[in-house]
């Protein structure tokens, strides 16, 4: 029952590596009040192909 009300406020997105283009991570973000600027900038996450941390940006499918 709890999932029905919260599903509209959260959205699944992929985090795409800016160097290789791989979709390495799938996560949820809150989209109720709009996407924060910090989320638009991207995250430093580990890329298994390059074996180092790179910038990952949000990609919606």
PDB file of C-alpha atoms in Angstrom:
ATOM      1  CA  UNK A   1       0.000   0.000   0.000  1.00  0.00           C
ATOM      2  CA  UNK A   2       2.770   2.449   0.787  1.00  0.00           C
ATOM      3  CA  UNK A   3       4.330   2.082  -2.649  1.00  0.00           C
ATOM      4  CA  UNK A   4       1.330   3.532  -4.477  1.00  0.00           C
ATOM      5  CA  UNK A   5       1.571   7.015  -2.952  1.00  0.00           C
ATOM      6  CA  UNK A   6       5.346   7.352  -3.031  1.00  0.00           C
ATOM      7  CA  UNK A   7       5.862   6.028  -6.558  1.00  0.00           C
ATOM      8  CA  UNK A   8       4.696   9.279  -8.169  1.00  0.00           C
ATOM      9  CA  UNK A   9       7.192  11.403  -6.224  1.00  0.00           C
ATOM     10  CA  UNK A  10      10.238   9.237  -7.077  1.00  0.00           C
ATOM     11  CA  UNK A  11      11.616   8.172 -10.434  1.00  0.00           C
ATOM     12  CA  UNK A  12      14.164   5.547 -11.473  1.00  0.00           C
ATOM     13  CA  UNK A  13      17.104   6.961 -13.428  1.00  0.00           C
ATOM     14  CA  UNK A  14      20.421   5.603 -14.695  1.00  0.00           C
ATOM     15  CA  UNK A  15      23.817   7.119 -13.988  1.00  0.00           C
ATOM     16  CA  UNK A  16      25.851   7.193 -17.190  1.00  0.00           C
ATOM     17  CA  UNK A  17      29.639   7.429 -17.263  1.00  0.00           C
ATOM     18  CA  UNK A  18      30.668  10.602 -19.083  1.00  0.00           C
ATOM     19  CA  UNK A  19      33.814   8.979 -20.536  1.00  0.00           C
ATOM     20  CA  UNK A  20      32.662   5.510 -21.668  1.00  0.00           C
ATOM     21  CA  UNK A  21      28.903   6.040 -21.977  1.00  0.00           C
ATOM     22  CA  UNK A  22      28.151   2.936 -19.884  1.00  0.00           C
ATOM     23  CA  UNK A  23      25.029   2.890 -17.713  1.00  0.00           C
ATOM     24  CA  UNK A  24      26.641   1.635 -14.515  1.00  0.00           C
ATOM     25  CA  UNK A  25      24.131   2.525 -11.783  1.00  0.00           C
ATOM     26  CA  UNK A  26      20.340   2.610 -11.430  1.00  0.00           C
ATOM     27  CA  UNK A  27      18.940   4.745  -8.638  1.00  0.00           C
ATOM     28  CA  UNK A  28      15.873   6.693  -7.557  1.00  0.00           C
ATOM     29  CA  UNK A  29      15.571  10.453  -7.373  1.00  0.00           C
ATOM     30  CA  UNK A  30      12.838  12.668  -5.949  1.00  0.00           C
ATOM     31  CA  UNK A  31      11.188  14.623  -8.759  1.00  0.00           C
ATOM     32  CA  UNK A  32       8.363  16.209  -6.787  1.00  0.00           C
ATOM     33  CA  UNK A  33       9.919  19.677  -6.468  1.00  0.00           C
ATOM     34  CA  UNK A  34      12.125  19.421  -9.554  1.00  0.00           C
ATOM     35  CA  UNK A  35      15.620  18.015  -9.867  1.00  0.00           C
ATOM     36  CA  UNK A  36      18.201  19.779  -7.705  1.00  0.00           C
ATOM     37  CA  UNK A  37      21.184  21.479  -9.355  1.00  0.00           C
ATOM     38  CA  UNK A  38      23.567  19.170  -7.504  1.00  0.00           C
ATOM     39  CA  UNK A  39      21.938  16.147  -9.167  1.00  0.00           C
ATOM     40  CA  UNK A  40      22.180  17.751 -12.613  1.00  0.00           C
ATOM     41  CA  UNK A  41      25.931  18.296 -12.231  1.00  0.00           C
ATOM     42  CA  UNK A  42      26.604  14.593 -11.722  1.00  0.00           C
ATOM     43  CA  UNK A  43      28.373  12.287  -9.276  1.00  0.00           C
ATOM     44  CA  UNK A  44      31.876  10.907  -8.927  1.00  0.00           C
ATOM     45  CA  UNK A  45      31.211   7.158  -9.137  1.00  0.00           C
ATOM     46  CA  UNK A  46      33.373   4.116  -9.872  1.00  0.00           C
ATOM     47  CA  UNK A  47      33.501   2.959 -13.508  1.00  0.00           C
ATOM     48  CA  UNK A  48      34.403  -0.762 -13.724  1.00  0.00           C
ATOM     49  CA  UNK A  49      35.576  -0.502 -17.340  1.00  0.00           C
ATOM     50  CA  UNK A  50      38.122   2.234 -16.583  1.00  0.00           C
ATOM     51  CA  UNK A  51      38.757   0.994 -13.028  1.00  0.00           C
ATOM     52  CA  UNK A  52      38.672   4.506 -11.565  1.00  0.00           C
ATOM     53  CA  UNK A  53      36.212   7.156 -10.436  1.00  0.00           C
ATOM     54  CA  UNK A  54      34.662   9.273 -13.196  1.00  0.00           C
ATOM     55  CA  UNK A  55      31.812  11.743 -13.535  1.00  0.00           C
ATOM     56  CA  UNK A  56      28.415  10.056 -13.932  1.00  0.00           C
ATOM     57  CA  UNK A  57      25.384  12.058 -15.092  1.00  0.00           C
ATOM     58  CA  UNK A  58      21.661  11.321 -14.904  1.00  0.00           C
ATOM     59  CA  UNK A  59      20.147   9.538 -17.899  1.00  0.00           C
ATOM     60  CA  UNK A  60      16.416   8.898 -18.116  1.00  0.00           C
ATOM     61  CA  UNK A  61      15.207   5.964 -20.179  1.00  0.00           C
TER      62      UNK A  61
END
